[in-house]
Amino acid sequence: MKTRALIFLGAPGAGKGTQAREVAKEYHIPQISTGDILRDSVKKGTPLGLAAKVKMEAGQLVPDEVVCGIVEERISEPDCCQGFILDGFPRTLPQAEFVDRMLEAKGRGSPRVINIQVDQDVLMKRLTGRRTCAVCGEIYNVYFGPPKQEGVCDKDGGKLLQRADDNEDTIRQRLVAYENQTRPLIDYYRRKNLLHDVDGNRDPEPIAQELCQHLKAA
Ligand code: AP5
Ligand code: ZN
């Protein structure tokens, strides 16, 4: 794979984070999740975090200028020089246009966009069942990929936490935000011939294998 920007698109619960972790390990490039960065700011109680918390708990998107600022700063760090994965960004048309301008200004080529497609009816179960290790960030699912011991990370014994926005009401709002604001990006990137669709209705391992093969060939 040539060094470049990878974008992971997909509905909440499609498996963007799960797959981005694998690809980041394989290619030794950072995974930049705007959701993770925002949650970290919420935890630290920064002014940015306090403003974002209200939106995130309501299942709404954080304003474009906030997330664009976060991403611009993050990809200027030295570990991004060999390429990077944007996980959950862009999510609106203005964010996508911002990425185009930013990559052009930095002299990078067009992004490669992976669209993970998952049937609507499994998303709710994936999200209500998600648990994340507080120590290493490993993602589990009580229905589809449980840890050996309930509530405990297999890798480091860390405590598994449930995200504040993984409750049914907020998930419904997140799915609406996806349909209205993010789904149009599929067409945006398809028209530019940058989109690669992946069937996400399978176990994580074959999806990761297919993705890595696709990226190697690219
Ligand atoms: P964010 O953290 O990005 O959440 P999201 O888009 O809702 O996506 P998720 O993290 O919920 O899902 P995922 O696709 O990564 O799935 P995962 O791999 O974990 O954003 C949170 C909030 O922050 C937003 O609502 C918004 O407020 C704000 N925000 C973030 N970015 C923003 C932006 N750019 N602009 C504006 N606001 C922004 O998998 C889910 C579960 O399924 C896990 O339990 C996993 O183990 C399981 N699973 C994964 N793959 C499989 C599989 N193949 N088979 C079975 N189970 C699987
Ligand atoms: Zn862990």
XYZ file of C-alpha atoms and ligand atoms in Angstrom:
276
model
C 0.000 0.000 0.000
C 1.333 3.444 -0.901
C 1.484 5.863 2.005
C -1.755 7.735 2.092
C -4.887 8.580 4.029
C -7.437 5.853 4.627
C -11.006 6.726 5.562
C -13.302 4.211 7.262
C -16.956 4.949 6.567
C -19.916 3.058 7.987
C -22.936 3.314 10.257
C -22.521 3.302 14.040
C -21.656 -0.295 14.952
C -20.556 -1.259 11.434
C -17.126 -2.229 12.788
C -15.025 0.789 11.780
C -13.065 0.787 15.033
C -12.628 -3.009 15.085
C -11.252 -3.092 11.539
C -9.246 0.132 11.791
C -7.330 -1.319 14.763
C -6.301 -4.349 12.684
C -5.279 -2.369 9.613
C -3.356 0.134 11.765
C -1.395 -2.757 13.332
C -0.712 -4.375 9.952
C 0.579 -1.181 8.331
C 2.082 0.506 11.426
C 0.086 3.660 10.886
C -2.016 5.484 13.497
C -5.765 5.037 13.802
C -7.355 8.420 14.366
C -10.830 8.074 15.821
C -12.598 11.386 16.335
C -15.008 9.580 18.686
C -12.093 8.362 20.868
C -10.466 11.814 20.910
C -13.772 13.445 21.872
C -14.426 10.841 24.615
C -10.950 11.515 25.988
C -11.724 15.254 26.142
C -15.018 14.498 27.902
C -13.152 12.365 30.467
C -10.606 15.118 31.089
C -13.381 17.717 31.416
C -11.740 20.166 28.982
C -13.920 22.997 27.562
C -14.044 21.065 24.264
C -15.114 17.938 26.129
C -17.853 19.711 28.041
C -19.342 21.115 24.826
C -19.034 17.792 22.980
C -20.574 15.756 25.829
C -24.032 17.275 25.350
C -24.057 16.449 21.626
C -22.632 12.960 22.066
C -25.103 12.009 24.761
C -27.924 13.187 22.486
C -26.556 11.095 19.614
C -25.953 14.198 17.517
C -22.853 15.208 15.629
C -20.359 17.609 17.158
C -19.981 20.812 15.038
C -17.830 20.490 11.918
C -15.339 23.189 12.909
C -14.600 21.389 16.195
C -13.846 17.976 14.664
C -12.012 19.467 11.674
C -9.738 21.348 14.085
C -9.059 18.146 16.036
C -8.145 16.191 12.908
C -5.966 18.920 11.402
C -3.935 19.105 14.600
C -3.655 15.329 14.974
C -2.480 14.584 11.446
C 0.253 17.207 11.749
C 1.975 14.969 14.299
C 5.088 13.105 13.099
C 3.602 9.590 13.416
C 1.188 10.440 10.574
C 3.881 11.036 7.959
C 3.633 7.463 6.576
C -0.163 7.611 6.349
C -3.051 7.314 8.782
C -6.557 5.968 9.207
C -9.462 8.319 9.805
C -12.030 6.294 11.760
C -15.415 8.045 11.941
C -14.261 11.168 10.094
C -15.439 12.745 7.806
C -19.113 12.406 8.632
C -20.647 15.371 6.807
C -20.145 16.888 3.376
C -18.327 19.968 4.751
C -15.976 17.617 6.660
C -15.288 15.653 3.460
C -14.519 18.857 1.561
C -12.252 19.899 4.397
C -10.323 16.603 4.086
C -9.884 17.190 0.350
C -8.469 20.675 0.945
C -6.270 19.508 3.800
C -4.751 16.585 1.869
C -4.122 18.777 -1.129
C -2.430 21.428 0.996
C -0.178 18.739 2.511
C 0.672 17.371 -0.933
C -0.909 13.974 -0.273
C -2.901 12.065 -2.874
C -6.614 11.350 -2.704
C -7.803 9.313 0.252
C -8.750 5.643 -0.086
C -12.220 5.141 1.357
C -13.459 1.874 2.857
C -17.228 1.631 3.250
C -18.243 -1.100 5.704
C -21.805 -2.179 4.952
C -23.865 -3.909 7.630
C -27.580 -4.745 7.714
C -29.561 -2.232 9.760
C -31.118 -4.848 12.070
C -27.804 -6.045 13.560
C -26.450 -2.582 14.414
C -28.545 -2.151 17.578
C -27.365 -5.485 18.997
C -23.740 -4.764 18.132
C -23.906 -1.415 19.905
C -25.835 -2.424 23.032
C -23.496 -5.437 23.354
C -20.227 -3.514 22.942
C -17.731 -3.407 25.809
C -14.321 -1.706 25.577
C -11.197 -2.311 27.682
C -10.354 0.712 29.818
C -6.632 -0.126 29.562
C -5.861 -1.186 25.953
C -9.027 -0.197 24.073
C -9.705 -3.751 22.833
C -13.329 -4.003 21.656
C -15.559 -6.902 22.765
C -19.191 -7.776 22.304
C -21.263 -9.678 24.837
C -23.303 -11.280 21.998
C -20.792 -11.669 19.165
C -17.310 -11.697 20.717
C -17.404 -12.004 24.510
C -14.296 -11.989 26.724
C -13.328 -15.262 28.453
C -14.329 -13.784 31.799
C -17.277 -11.390 31.968
C -16.259 -7.729 32.350
C -12.505 -8.428 32.100
C -10.110 -7.912 29.142
C -8.491 -11.167 27.907
C -5.247 -9.349 27.106
C -4.462 -7.372 30.261
C -7.198 -7.987 32.828
C -8.459 -4.400 32.347
C -12.046 -3.547 33.243
C -14.514 -3.595 30.339
C -16.672 -0.499 30.082
C -19.898 0.310 28.253
C -20.004 3.632 26.395
C -22.464 6.264 27.674
C -23.965 6.616 24.177
C -24.529 2.852 23.713
C -28.071 2.912 25.087
C -31.086 2.288 22.852
C -32.423 5.883 22.782
C -29.066 7.435 21.894
C -28.280 4.693 19.388
C -31.535 5.483 17.542
C -30.500 9.146 17.292
C -27.006 8.194 16.104
C -28.517 6.047 13.354
C -30.720 8.976 12.249
C -27.673 11.286 12.185
C -25.852 8.694 10.070
C -28.712 8.393 7.546
C -29.176 12.152 7.173
C -25.654 13.490 7.400
C -23.143 10.718 6.699
C -24.731 8.345 4.185
C -24.504 11.009 1.409
C -20.703 10.650 1.621
C -20.985 7.208 0.023
C -22.113 8.841 -3.221
C -19.613 11.663 -2.806
C -16.687 9.217 -2.777
C -18.229 6.783 -5.265
C -18.516 9.574 -7.830
C -14.827 10.319 -7.295
C -14.024 6.624 -7.775
C -12.372 6.378 -4.352
C -14.806 4.035 -2.611
C -14.290 0.359 -1.815
C -17.314 -1.465 -0.378
C -16.793 -4.234 2.163
C -19.446 -6.661 3.362
C -19.414 -6.182 7.139
C -22.047 -8.863 7.834
C -19.370 -11.467 8.544
C -17.002 -12.348 11.353
C -14.320 -9.708 11.947
C -11.381 -11.938 10.854
C -12.385 -12.548 7.199
C -13.273 -8.872 6.866
C -9.827 -7.829 8.127
C -8.157 -10.331 5.782
C -10.082 -9.051 2.776
C -9.295 -5.459 3.697
C -5.573 -6.067 4.062
C -5.503 -7.951 0.739
C -7.337 -5.115 -0.971
C -4.955 -2.526 0.451
C -1.880 -4.550 -0.509
C -3.094 -4.765 -4.088
C -3.918 -1.058 -4.163
P -17.894 7.290 17.294
O -17.116 6.904 18.473
O -17.205 7.454 16.008
O -19.115 6.273 17.167
P -19.901 5.676 15.888
O -19.674 6.243 14.561
O -21.287 5.711 16.366
O -19.265 4.348 15.668
P -19.035 3.273 16.712
O -17.738 3.504 17.419
O -20.248 3.165 17.576
O -19.006 1.959 15.821
P -17.865 1.256 14.986
O -18.283 1.228 13.560
O -16.499 1.784 15.295
O -18.037 -0.208 15.555
P -17.081 -1.106 16.484
O -15.898 -1.571 15.703
O -16.827 -0.488 17.808
O -18.669 8.639 17.562
C -19.343 8.880 18.783
C -19.915 10.288 18.788
O -18.852 11.257 18.690
C -20.859 10.641 17.628
O -22.188 10.243 17.888
C -20.693 12.169 17.564
O -21.445 12.801 18.575
C -19.223 12.355 17.870
N -18.381 12.347 16.664
C -17.389 11.452 16.361
N -16.851 11.726 15.158
C -17.511 12.812 14.694
C -17.408 13.560 13.491
N -16.535 13.241 12.524
N -18.244 14.617 13.328
C -19.127 14.967 14.281
N -19.283 14.298 15.437
C -18.476 13.225 15.637
O -18.053 -2.374 16.678
C -19.280 -2.258 17.378
C -19.547 -3.562 18.138
O -19.762 -4.615 17.201
C -18.375 -4.031 19.031
O -18.892 -4.635 20.186
C -17.638 -5.060 18.166
O -16.995 -6.047 18.962
C -18.792 -5.650 17.358
N -18.363 -6.054 16.016
C -17.537 -5.360 15.164
N -17.384 -6.031 14.008
C -18.136 -7.172 14.130
C -18.398 -8.270 13.256
N -17.842 -8.325 12.033
N -19.215 -9.241 13.687
C -19.789 -9.200 14.928
N -19.571 -8.180 15.798
C -18.757 -7.178 15.405
Zn -7.249 -4.628 27.559
